[in-house]
Amino acid sequence: MKMNGITALSSLACITALSISAGAQTSGGAPHLQKQGAATQLVVDGKPYLAFAGELTGDAATSLPMMEPIWPKIVSGNLNTVLVAMSWAQFEPEEGKFNYVQLDGVIAKARENNLHLIFLWFGSWKNGTSSYAPYWVKKDYVRFPRIQIGEGRTVSISGPIELLSTLGDATRDADAAAFGAFMRHVKEVDGVQHTVLMMQVENEVGVLRDSRDRSPAANRAFAGQVPAELMSYLQSHKDALIPEFREVWAANGFKASGTWEEVFGPGKPANIEIPIQTQSPPMSADEHEISWRRLHWASDEIFMAWNYARFVEKVAQAGKAAYDIPMYVNAWLQQPNHAWPGTYPCGGPLPQVHDIWRAGAPDVDILAPDLYLPYFDEVCERFSRNGNPLFIPETGTNASNVIMAVGKYNAIGFSPFGVDGGRPMPADLGAAYQMLSQMSPMILAHQGTGTMTAVRMVQGEPPKQVSLGNYTLTFRYTGRIRGLPPQERGGVVAPSYGPATPSGEPLPPLEAGAVLISTGPDEYYFGGGGMRVDFAPTTPGPSNVGLGDVQEGRFVEGKWEVTRQLAGDDDAQGEILVLHPGTILRVTLYRYP
Ligand code: DGJ
């Protein structure tokens, strides 16, 4: 059905590659990941790179003409990278015949607009289901088996279940072959210019409506032994395992072998209904808070995570064999009202099963959260454990979140979902992207070194203390300046956070955010604001602190340029430092008795 609406491709016997000029020669090899202290960075053409990105809706790139109006919107939103889905169905409409039209067309337009790309491979799964698999796969349910679920399917989701099974070797091999062909072509047309930075393999994999696959093949595997390679990975990483996973293994006596249920405890009986809401069965507020941070029916989730990881590993391996650039998988998260497996896709790369994914899919470089939850910082922390690089492929447009992600959690990228939709890009996110892009070289130089962090505050929150460099900084919320024209801010030329909702919708809760970087014994750079800062020394010497020199400015190609010198009324006669959203300050302190 979908195929007919895309293009007239289905009638083509053979679809040849567009020829794309490889463009200017660049240095530094293919995009890759590189450690810097505690951070992992994405290196593009020899330099670390921060992706201020946005993801297009799933079908956006199925029609190049329909994409035309999207490009100017992306450029005006100050994005430097776009995440674009490519479907297996459209890429391989007939088995073994590949269509490069969308891939080439999107690369060409990205280059024209000076943008980088991250492609999402919608192969066997997208949001747990298999709607982007080609028609020739969908109709052959013998060669490409589906999962089966038990009687206890979730009540609120009805209808048949059309999910390809992880245990179909033919599915895995066909998906891997297609992805390999896709990556071969990316290398051919982009192996020099590096417009394409990374690949997402599949999208939000996992079993929906039950906690595991209950097909005969899956039941046999579930009744069998936990594979020796998984057990040996767990033994050798025993002391560094993710705590919520380790607890489950510990509770079952750290067994070194056995069936899934012997090693990890009971799974869900087939006929038990999965609670959709944490209020059903009724539970206390405390349980409500805890339930979405726990493994339920642990064996089922661990078993599925292993099987998805093994499948995805083969696909990623085939892609890397053709063109070795970073690859990640994304997770639909467990959440307060969807805390039990099956209400979120079970077996995806959720934090509680990161160790299983690491063991099963070593070619997957990043396990990434699709982060729409209000617990943004907590999820960033859970996805930064054991050296997992933080990349947020899907999220909302909260400007403070991108400041926190790159400033505190060393993220390599941040990408609100649906940036091609009808809504304008929020002005405050655009201003934050512009500010952070200017600061990128400095932020990248400080990631992972302990000399940078970020702070956010909401209206009404008590003062917050942060120790960085030789001082403890106390932040107080002062408010967010929305849409004040420069003359009302005393001629400040730096971008303010403009009106977030030009259409007149209610404003989101007021929130302030700033990145802070310690660049010398008495020197800081601040990007962003809506807060004031007081300084207290943490090293011996006089205890009072004055604002010696306060500069407002900008970075031009990485070099600091002062746009205004602040003193007198602008820093309370040298006593109070106020940070304004979208503004960069360089501050030098002095101490006196
Ligand atoms: C998460 C999925 O990964 C996206 O493709 C899209 O379906 C969004 N949800 C919609 O909110």
Coordinates of C-alpha atoms and ligand atoms in Angstrom, one line a residue:
M1 CA 0.0 0.0 0.0
K2 CA 2.6 2.4 1.1
M3 CA 4.9 1.4 -1.8
N4 CA 2.3 2.8 -4.3
G5 CA 2.3 6.1 -2.7
I6 CA 6.0 6.6 -2.7
T7 CA 7.2 6.8 -6.3
A8 CA 6.8 4.7 -9.3
L9 CA 9.8 2.7 -8.2
S10 CA 8.1 -0.7 -7.9
S11 CA 8.0 -1.0 -11.6
L12 CA 11.7 -0.5 -12.0
A13 CA 13.7 -3.6 -12.7
C14 CA 16.9 -2.1 -11.7
I15 CA 17.6 1.2 -10.2
T16 CA 21.0 2.6 -10.7
A17 CA 23.0 5.0 -8.5
L18 CA 22.8 8.7 -9.1
S19 CA 26.2 10.0 -9.6
I20 CA 27.2 12.4 -6.9
S21 CA 30.4 14.4 -7.0
A22 CA 32.4 13.4 -4.0
G23 CA 33.3 17.1 -3.5
A24 CA 36.3 18.6 -1.9
Q25 CA 38.9 16.3 -0.4
T26 CA 38.9 16.3 3.4
S27 CA 41.3 14.9 5.9
G28 CA 41.0 12.9 9.1
G29 CA 39.4 9.7 7.8
A30 CA 35.9 8.6 8.2
P31 CA 33.8 10.0 11.1
H32 CA 34.7 8.1 14.2
L33 CA 34.4 8.2 18.0
Q34 CA 37.3 9.2 20.2
K35 CA 37.8 9.3 23.9
Q36 CA 38.7 12.6 25.7
G37 CA 39.0 12.0 29.4
A38 CA 35.6 10.8 30.6
A39 CA 33.9 11.9 27.4
T40 CA 33.6 10.2 24.0
Q41 CA 33.4 12.6 21.1
L42 CA 32.4 12.3 17.4
V43 CA 35.4 13.2 15.2
V44 CA 34.6 14.6 11.8
D45 CA 37.4 15.4 9.4
G46 CA 39.9 15.3 12.2
K47 CA 38.0 17.6 14.6
P48 CA 35.5 16.8 17.3
Y49 CA 32.0 17.7 16.4
L50 CA 28.8 18.6 18.3
A51 CA 25.5 17.8 16.5
F52 CA 22.9 20.5 17.0
A53 CA 20.4 18.4 15.2
G54 CA 16.7 17.7 14.5
E55 CA 15.0 14.5 13.3
L56 CA 12.5 14.5 10.5
T57 CA 9.3 12.5 10.8
G58 CA 9.6 9.0 9.5
D59 CA 8.3 9.4 6.0
A60 CA 9.7 12.8 5.2
A61 CA 12.4 11.6 2.9
T62 CA 10.2 9.2 0.9
S63 CA 9.6 12.1 -1.4
L64 CA 12.4 14.5 -2.4
P65 CA 10.0 17.2 -3.8
M66 CA 8.0 17.1 -0.5
M67 CA 11.2 17.8 1.3
E68 CA 11.9 21.0 -0.5
P69 CA 10.3 23.4 2.1
I70 CA 11.9 21.5 4.9
W71 CA 15.5 22.6 4.2
P72 CA 15.1 26.4 4.7
K73 CA 13.3 25.7 8.0
I74 CA 16.2 23.6 9.2
V75 CA 18.8 26.1 8.2
S76 CA 16.9 29.0 9.9
G77 CA 16.6 26.9 13.1
N78 CA 20.4 26.9 13.4
L79 CA 20.7 23.2 13.0
N80 CA 24.0 21.7 11.7
T81 CA 22.8 18.1 11.4
V82 CA 19.6 16.4 10.3
L83 CA 18.5 12.9 11.2
V84 CA 16.7 11.4 8.2
A85 CA 15.0 8.0 8.0
M86 CA 15.6 5.6 5.1
S87 CA 13.3 2.7 4.8
W88 CA 14.3 -0.8 3.8
A89 CA 11.1 -1.0 1.8
Q90 CA 12.0 1.9 -0.4
F91 CA 15.7 1.0 -0.6
E92 CA 15.1 -2.6 -1.7
P93 CA 11.6 -2.7 -3.3
E94 CA 12.5 -6.0 -5.0
E95 CA 14.9 -8.4 -3.4
G96 CA 18.5 -7.6 -4.6
K97 CA 17.5 -4.4 -6.5
F98 CA 18.5 -1.3 -4.7
N99 CA 17.1 2.2 -5.1
Y100 CA 19.5 5.0 -4.4
V101 CA 17.3 7.9 -5.3
Q102 CA 16.3 9.1 -1.8
L103 CA 19.8 8.5 -0.4
D104 CA 21.5 10.4 -3.1
G105 CA 18.9 13.1 -3.2
V106 CA 19.1 13.8 0.5
I107 CA 22.9 13.9 0.5
A108 CA 22.9 16.4 -2.4
K109 CA 20.4 18.7 -0.6
A110 CA 22.2 18.5 2.7
R111 CA 25.4 19.5 1.0
E112 CA 23.7 22.4 -0.8
N113 CA 22.5 23.6 2.6
N114 CA 25.8 23.0 4.4
L115 CA 24.3 20.4 6.7
H116 CA 25.5 17.0 8.0
L117 CA 23.3 13.9 8.0
I118 CA 22.7 11.0 10.3
F119 CA 20.6 8.3 8.5
L120 CA 18.2 6.1 10.4
W121 CA 17.9 2.6 8.9
F122 CA 14.2 1.6 9.2
G123 CA 14.9 -2.1 8.6
S124 CA 13.1 -5.0 10.3
W125 CA 11.7 -2.8 13.1
K126 CA 10.5 0.7 13.7
N127 CA 8.8 1.4 17.1
G128 CA 8.8 -2.3 17.7
T129 CA 6.7 -3.1 14.6
S130 CA 7.8 -4.0 11.1
S131 CA 5.9 -1.6 8.9
Y132 CA 9.0 -0.5 7.0
A133 CA 10.0 -4.0 5.9
P134 CA 9.7 -4.5 2.1
Y135 CA 6.5 -5.9 0.7
W136 CA 8.4 -9.1 -0.4
V137 CA 9.4 -9.6 3.2
K138 CA 6.0 -8.8 4.7
K139 CA 4.1 -11.3 2.5
D140 CA 6.5 -14.2 3.1
Y141 CA 5.6 -15.1 6.7
V142 CA 7.2 -18.6 6.3
R143 CA 10.7 -17.3 5.3
F144 CA 10.4 -14.3 7.6
P145 CA 8.7 -15.5 10.8
R146 CA 6.7 -13.2 13.1
I147 CA 6.7 -13.3 16.9
Q148 CA 3.9 -14.8 18.8
I149 CA 2.5 -13.4 22.0
G150 CA 0.5 -15.0 24.8
E151 CA -3.1 -14.5 26.0
G152 CA -2.1 -11.9 28.5
R153 CA -1.6 -9.2 25.8
T154 CA -2.1 -5.7 27.0
V155 CA -5.7 -4.9 26.9
S156 CA -5.6 -1.3 25.7
I157 CA -3.7 -2.2 22.5
S158 CA -5.8 -4.5 20.3
G159 CA -5.3 -5.9 16.8
P160 CA -3.0 -8.4 15.2
I161 CA 0.7 -8.4 15.9
E162 CA 3.0 -8.0 12.9
L163 CA 6.5 -8.0 14.4
L164 CA 9.3 -9.9 12.7
S165 CA 10.9 -12.3 15.0
T166 CA 14.5 -11.9 16.1
L167 CA 14.8 -15.7 15.6
G168 CA 14.3 -15.6 11.8
D169 CA 17.8 -16.1 10.4
A170 CA 16.6 -15.3 6.9
T171 CA 15.2 -12.0 8.1
R172 CA 18.4 -11.1 9.8
D173 CA 20.5 -12.0 6.7
A174 CA 18.2 -10.1 4.3
D175 CA 18.2 -7.0 6.5
A176 CA 22.0 -7.2 6.9
A177 CA 22.5 -7.6 3.2
A178 CA 20.3 -4.6 2.4
F179 CA 22.1 -2.5 5.1
G180 CA 25.4 -3.6 3.8
A181 CA 24.4 -2.4 0.3
F182 CA 23.2 0.9 1.7
M183 CA 26.5 1.5 3.5
R184 CA 28.5 0.5 0.4
H185 CA 26.7 3.2 -1.5
V186 CA 27.2 5.8 1.3
K187 CA 30.9 5.1 1.2
E188 CA 30.9 5.4 -2.6
V189 CA 29.3 8.8 -2.7
D190 CA 30.4 10.2 0.7
G191 CA 33.5 8.3 1.7
V192 CA 35.5 11.5 1.0
Q193 CA 33.2 14.4 1.8
H194 CA 31.7 13.0 5.1
T195 CA 28.3 14.6 4.9
V196 CA 27.0 11.4 6.6
L197 CA 28.3 11.2 10.2
M198 CA 26.6 8.2 11.8
M199 CA 24.0 5.6 11.3
Q200 CA 21.1 4.5 13.5
V201 CA 20.4 0.8 13.1
E202 CA 16.7 0.0 13.2
N203 CA 14.4 2.1 15.4
E204 CA 13.2 1.4 18.9
V205 CA 13.3 -2.4 18.7
G206 CA 11.5 -4.6 21.1
V207 CA 8.4 -6.8 21.7
L208 CA 5.1 -4.9 22.2
R209 CA 2.0 -6.3 23.8
D210 CA 3.8 -9.1 25.6
S211 CA 7.0 -9.4 27.5
R212 CA 8.7 -11.8 25.1
D213 CA 8.3 -13.7 21.9
R214 CA 6.3 -16.9 22.6
S215 CA 6.7 -18.6 19.2
P216 CA 7.8 -22.3 19.4
A217 CA 11.3 -21.3 18.4
A218 CA 11.5 -18.6 21.1
N219 CA 10.0 -20.9 23.7
R220 CA 12.7 -23.5 22.9
A221 CA 15.4 -20.9 23.2
F222 CA 13.9 -19.6 26.4
A223 CA 13.8 -23.0 28.0
G224 CA 17.5 -23.6 26.9
Q225 CA 20.7 -22.5 28.5
V226 CA 21.8 -18.9 28.6
P227 CA 24.5 -18.7 25.9
A228 CA 28.0 -19.3 27.2
E229 CA 29.2 -16.1 25.5
L230 CA 26.8 -14.0 27.5
M231 CA 27.6 -15.7 30.7
S232 CA 31.3 -15.3 30.2
Y233 CA 30.8 -11.5 29.4
L234 CA 28.8 -11.1 32.6
Q235 CA 31.5 -13.0 34.7
S236 CA 34.3 -10.9 33.3
H237 CA 32.4 -7.6 33.8
K238 CA 30.8 -8.6 37.1
D239 CA 32.1 -5.7 39.2
A240 CA 31.1 -3.0 36.6
L241 CA 27.6 -4.2 35.7
I242 CA 24.7 -1.7 35.6
P243 CA 23.4 -1.9 39.2
E244 CA 19.8 -2.6 38.5
F245 CA 20.8 -5.5 36.3
R246 CA 23.4 -6.8 38.7
E247 CA 20.8 -6.8 41.5
V248 CA 18.7 -9.2 39.5
W249 CA 21.6 -11.6 38.8
A250 CA 22.7 -11.3 42.5
A251 CA 19.2 -12.1 43.7
N252 CA 19.5 -15.4 41.8
G253 CA 22.9 -16.2 43.3
F254 CA 25.2 -15.0 40.5
K255 CA 24.8 -18.4 38.8
A256 CA 27.4 -19.0 36.1
S257 CA 25.1 -21.1 33.9
G258 CA 21.5 -22.4 33.7
T259 CA 18.3 -21.6 31.9
W260 CA 17.2 -17.9 31.6
E261 CA 14.8 -18.3 34.5
E262 CA 17.3 -20.2 36.6
V263 CA 19.9 -17.4 36.1
F264 CA 17.7 -14.3 36.1
G265 CA 14.5 -15.4 37.9
P266 CA 10.9 -15.9 36.6
G267 CA 9.5 -14.4 33.4
K268 CA 5.9 -13.6 32.9
P269 CA 3.4 -16.5 32.6
A270 CA 1.8 -16.3 29.2
N271 CA -1.7 -15.6 30.4
I272 CA -1.0 -12.8 32.9
E273 CA -2.2 -9.4 31.7
I274 CA 0.4 -6.6 31.7
P275 CA -0.6 -3.6 33.7
I276 CA -0.7 -0.5 31.4
Q277 CA -0.8 2.1 34.1
T278 CA 1.1 2.0 37.3
Q279 CA -2.2 2.7 39.0
S280 CA -3.5 -0.6 37.8
P281 CA -3.1 -2.6 40.1
P282 CA -3.4 0.3 42.5
M283 CA 0.0 1.3 44.0
S284 CA 1.4 4.0 46.2
A285 CA 3.0 7.1 45.0
D286 CA 6.4 5.6 46.0
E287 CA 5.8 2.5 44.0
H288 CA 4.7 4.6 41.1
E289 CA 8.1 6.4 41.2
I290 CA 10.1 3.2 41.6
S291 CA 8.3 0.8 39.2
W292 CA 9.6 2.4 36.0
R293 CA 13.2 2.2 37.2
R294 CA 13.0 -1.6 37.7
L295 CA 13.2 -4.8 35.8
H296 CA 9.9 -6.7 35.8
W297 CA 9.8 -10.3 34.7
A298 CA 13.6 -9.9 34.3
S299 CA 14.3 -13.1 32.3
D300 CA 11.9 -12.0 29.6
E301 CA 13.5 -8.7 29.1
I302 CA 17.1 -10.0 29.3
F303 CA 16.2 -12.8 26.9
M304 CA 14.7 -10.4 24.4
A305 CA 17.6 -7.9 24.8
W306 CA 20.0 -10.6 23.9
N307 CA 18.1 -11.7 20.9
Y308 CA 17.6 -8.2 19.5
A309 CA 21.2 -7.4 20.2
R310 CA 22.5 -10.5 18.3
F311 CA 20.2 -9.7 15.3
V312 CA 21.2 -6.0 15.3
E313 CA 24.9 -6.9 15.6
K314 CA 24.7 -8.9 12.3
V315 CA 23.1 -5.9 10.6
A316 CA 25.6 -3.4 12.1
Q317 CA 28.5 -5.7 11.2
A318 CA 27.4 -5.9 7.6
G319 CA 27.1 -2.1 7.5
K320 CA 30.5 -1.5 9.1
A321 CA 32.2 -4.1 6.8
A322 CA 31.1 -1.8 3.9
Y323 CA 31.7 1.5 5.5
D324 CA 32.9 1.9 9.1
I325 CA 31.3 4.9 10.7
P326 CA 29.7 5.1 14.2
M327 CA 26.5 3.2 14.7
Y328 CA 23.9 3.5 17.4
V329 CA 20.6 2.0 18.4
N330 CA 17.8 4.0 20.1
A331 CA 15.5 3.1 22.9
W332 CA 11.8 3.7 23.5
L333 CA 12.0 4.2 27.3
Q334 CA 10.3 2.5 30.2
Q335 CA 8.2 5.2 31.9
P336 CA 6.0 5.8 34.9
N337 CA 2.7 4.8 33.2
H338 CA 4.3 2.2 31.0
A339 CA 6.6 0.5 33.4
W340 CA 6.1 -3.2 32.5
P341 CA 7.8 -4.8 29.5
G342 CA 5.4 -5.0 26.5
T343 CA 3.9 -1.6 27.2
Y344 CA 7.3 -0.4 26.0
P345 CA 9.2 -2.4 23.4
C346 CA 10.8 -5.2 25.5
G347 CA 14.4 -6.0 24.7
G348 CA 15.4 -2.6 23.3
P349 CA 18.6 -0.9 24.5
L350 CA 17.1 0.3 27.8
P351 CA 19.5 1.2 30.6
Q352 CA 18.7 -1.9 32.7
V353 CA 19.9 -4.2 29.9
H354 CA 22.8 -2.2 28.6
D355 CA 25.2 -4.9 29.6
I356 CA 23.3 -7.4 27.6
W357 CA 23.5 -5.1 24.5
R358 CA 27.2 -4.6 25.1
A359 CA 27.8 -8.3 25.2
G360 CA 25.5 -9.1 22.2
A361 CA 26.2 -6.2 19.9
P362 CA 29.9 -5.0 20.2
D363 CA 29.6 -3.3 16.8
V364 CA 27.0 -0.9 18.1
D365 CA 28.9 2.1 19.4
I366 CA 26.1 4.0 21.2
L367 CA 23.0 3.0 23.1
A368 CA 20.8 6.1 22.8
P369 CA 17.6 7.3 24.6
D370 CA 14.6 8.7 22.8
L371 CA 14.1 11.2 25.6
Y372 CA 10.7 12.7 26.1
L373 CA 10.4 12.1 29.8
P374 CA 10.6 15.0 32.3
Y375 CA 13.4 13.2 34.1
F376 CA 15.9 14.4 31.5
D377 CA 19.0 14.6 33.6
E378 CA 18.4 11.3 35.3
V379 CA 18.0 9.5 32.0
C380 CA 21.2 11.2 30.7
E381 CA 23.0 9.9 33.7
R382 CA 21.7 6.4 33.2
F383 CA 22.8 6.4 29.5
S384 CA 26.2 7.7 30.4
R385 CA 27.3 4.8 32.6
N386 CA 30.2 2.5 31.7
G387 CA 31.5 4.8 29.1
N388 CA 28.4 4.8 26.9
P389 CA 28.6 8.0 24.8
L390 CA 25.5 10.1 25.1
F391 CA 23.6 10.9 21.9
I392 CA 19.9 12.0 22.1
P393 CA 18.4 11.2 18.7
E394 CA 14.8 12.1 19.7
T395 CA 13.6 14.6 22.3
G396 CA 11.6 17.7 22.7
T397 CA 12.6 21.3 22.1
N398 CA 13.5 22.5 25.6
A399 CA 16.5 24.7 25.2
S400 CA 17.9 24.0 28.7
N401 CA 18.0 20.3 27.9
V402 CA 20.6 20.9 25.1
I403 CA 22.6 23.1 27.4
M404 CA 22.6 20.3 30.1
A405 CA 23.3 17.6 27.6
V406 CA 26.4 19.0 26.0
G407 CA 27.7 21.0 29.1
K408 CA 27.1 18.5 31.8
Y409 CA 26.7 15.1 30.2
N410 CA 29.2 15.4 27.4
A411 CA 26.6 14.6 24.7
I412 CA 27.8 14.4 21.1
G413 CA 24.4 15.5 19.9
F414 CA 20.8 16.6 20.6
S415 CA 18.0 16.1 18.2
P416 CA 14.3 17.2 18.7
F417 CA 11.9 15.0 16.8
G418 CA 9.7 16.1 14.0
V419 CA 11.4 19.3 13.0
D420 CA 9.8 19.2 9.6
G421 CA 6.3 19.4 11.2
G422 CA 4.0 22.4 11.0
R423 CA 5.2 24.2 14.1
P424 CA 8.0 26.7 13.8
M425 CA 11.3 25.8 15.4
P426 CA 11.1 27.5 18.9
A427 CA 13.2 30.7 18.9
D428 CA 14.8 29.8 22.3
L429 CA 16.1 26.5 21.0
G430 CA 17.4 28.3 17.9
A431 CA 19.2 30.9 20.1
A432 CA 20.6 28.1 22.3
Y433 CA 21.9 26.2 19.2
Q434 CA 23.5 29.4 17.9
M435 CA 25.1 30.2 21.2
L436 CA 26.4 26.6 21.7
S437 CA 27.6 26.4 18.1
Q438 CA 29.7 29.5 18.7
M439 CA 31.1 27.9 21.9
S440 CA 31.6 24.5 20.3
P441 CA 35.4 24.5 20.1
M442 CA 35.7 25.6 23.8
I443 CA 33.0 23.1 24.9
L444 CA 34.6 20.3 23.0
A445 CA 38.1 21.1 24.4
H446 CA 36.6 20.9 28.0
Q447 CA 34.3 17.9 27.7
G448 CA 35.4 15.0 29.9
T449 CA 38.1 17.0 31.6
G450 CA 36.3 18.1 34.8
T451 CA 36.5 21.8 33.9
M452 CA 33.0 22.2 32.6
T453 CA 29.4 21.6 33.8
A454 CA 26.0 23.1 33.3
V455 CA 23.2 24.2 35.6
R456 CA 19.5 24.5 35.1
M457 CA 16.9 26.1 37.5
V458 CA 13.2 26.5 37.4
Q459 CA 11.3 29.4 38.8
G460 CA 10.9 29.2 42.6
E461 CA 13.7 26.7 43.1
P462 CA 16.1 27.4 46.1
P463 CA 19.7 28.4 45.3
K464 CA 21.9 25.8 43.8
Q465 CA 25.6 25.3 44.5
V466 CA 28.2 24.0 42.1
S467 CA 31.9 23.5 42.6
L468 CA 34.1 24.1 39.6
G469 CA 37.6 25.4 39.4
N470 CA 38.7 27.3 42.5
Y471 CA 35.3 28.4 43.5
T472 CA 31.9 27.3 44.6
L473 CA 29.3 29.0 42.5
T474 CA 25.8 29.7 44.0
F475 CA 23.1 30.1 41.4
R476 CA 19.8 31.9 41.9
Y477 CA 16.9 32.0 39.5
T478 CA 16.4 35.5 38.1
G479 CA 14.0 34.7 35.2
R480 CA 14.1 34.3 31.6
I481 CA 14.1 37.2 29.2
R482 CA 11.6 36.5 26.5
G483 CA 11.6 38.5 23.3
L484 CA 12.9 41.7 24.8
P485 CA 14.2 43.9 21.9
P486 CA 17.9 44.7 22.3
Q487 CA 17.3 48.4 23.2
E488 CA 15.3 47.3 26.3
R489 CA 18.2 45.2 27.4
G490 CA 20.5 48.2 27.3
G491 CA 21.5 47.7 23.6
V492 CA 22.7 44.1 24.1
V493 CA 23.2 42.7 20.7
A494 CA 23.5 39.0 21.6
P495 CA 20.4 37.0 20.9
S496 CA 17.8 36.8 23.6
Y497 CA 15.5 33.9 24.0
G498 CA 12.7 35.2 21.8
P499 CA 9.0 34.5 22.2
A500 CA 8.9 30.7 22.4
T501 CA 5.3 30.5 21.1
P502 CA 4.7 33.1 18.4
S503 CA 1.3 31.4 17.8
G504 CA 0.2 32.6 21.2
E505 CA 0.2 29.2 22.9
P506 CA 0.8 29.2 26.7
L507 CA 4.5 29.5 27.6
P508 CA 6.2 26.4 29.0
P509 CA 7.3 26.5 32.6
L510 CA 10.0 29.1 33.1
E511 CA 13.4 27.5 33.1
A512 CA 16.9 28.8 33.0
G513 CA 20.1 27.0 31.9
A514 CA 23.7 27.8 31.5
V515 CA 26.9 26.0 30.6
L516 CA 29.9 27.1 32.8
I517 CA 33.6 26.5 31.9
S518 CA 36.5 27.1 34.2
T519 CA 39.3 28.4 31.9
G520 CA 41.9 29.6 34.4
P521 CA 42.4 29.9 38.2
D522 CA 40.1 32.9 38.4
E523 CA 38.4 32.8 35.0
Y524 CA 35.1 31.4 33.7
Y525 CA 33.0 31.5 30.6
F526 CA 29.2 31.3 30.9
G527 CA 26.8 30.5 28.1
G528 CA 23.1 31.1 28.7
G529 CA 21.4 32.2 31.8
G530 CA 18.3 33.4 33.6
M531 CA 20.3 33.1 36.8
R532 CA 22.7 35.2 39.0
V533 CA 25.9 33.8 40.3
D534 CA 27.8 34.4 43.6
F535 CA 31.3 33.0 44.0
A536 CA 33.0 31.6 47.2
P537 CA 36.7 30.5 47.0
T538 CA 37.6 26.9 47.7
T539 CA 41.4 27.6 47.9
P540 CA 43.3 29.3 50.8
G541 CA 43.5 33.1 50.7
P542 CA 41.2 36.1 51.1
S543 CA 37.5 35.1 51.3
N544 CA 35.8 37.9 49.5
V545 CA 35.4 37.8 45.7
G546 CA 35.0 40.7 43.3
L547 CA 34.1 40.8 39.6
G548 CA 37.4 42.0 38.1
D549 CA 36.5 42.0 34.5
V550 CA 33.2 41.1 32.9
Q551 CA 33.0 40.8 29.1
E552 CA 30.0 40.0 27.0
G553 CA 31.0 38.6 23.6
R554 CA 30.9 36.0 21.0
F555 CA 33.1 33.4 19.3
V556 CA 34.0 34.0 15.7
E557 CA 35.6 30.8 14.3
G558 CA 36.5 29.8 17.8
K559 CA 38.1 33.2 18.7
W560 CA 36.6 35.3 21.5
E561 CA 35.5 38.8 20.5
V562 CA 34.3 41.3 23.1
T563 CA 31.0 43.0 22.2
R564 CA 30.5 44.9 25.4
Q565 CA 32.4 45.5 28.6
L566 CA 30.1 45.2 31.7
A567 CA 30.5 47.1 35.0
G568 CA 28.6 49.6 37.1
D569 CA 24.8 49.1 36.7
D570 CA 25.3 46.0 34.6
D571 CA 27.1 44.0 37.3
A572 CA 25.7 45.7 40.4
Q573 CA 28.9 47.8 40.8
G574 CA 31.1 44.8 40.5
E575 CA 29.1 42.7 43.0
I576 CA 26.5 40.6 41.2
L577 CA 26.9 38.6 38.0
V578 CA 23.7 38.1 36.1
L579 CA 23.6 35.6 33.2
H580 CA 21.2 36.3 30.4
P581 CA 19.8 33.6 28.1
G582 CA 21.5 33.3 24.8
T583 CA 24.4 35.4 26.0
I584 CA 28.1 34.5 26.5
L585 CA 30.1 36.1 29.3
R586 CA 33.8 35.9 30.2
V587 CA 34.4 36.7 33.8
T588 CA 37.7 37.3 35.7
L589 CA 37.5 37.3 39.5
Y590 CA 39.8 38.7 42.2
R591 CA 39.9 38.2 45.9
Y592 CA 40.2 40.6 48.8
P593 CA 40.2 40.3 52.7
Ligands
DGJ1 C1 9.4 7.6 18.5 C2 9.8 7.0 17.2 O1 11.1 6.5 17.2 C3 9.6 8.0 16.1 O2 10.0 7.4 14.9 C4 8.3 8.5 16.1 O3 7.3 7.5 15.9 C5 8.0 9.2 17.4 N1 8.2 8.3 18.5 C6 6.7 9.9 17.5 O4 6.6 10.6 18.7

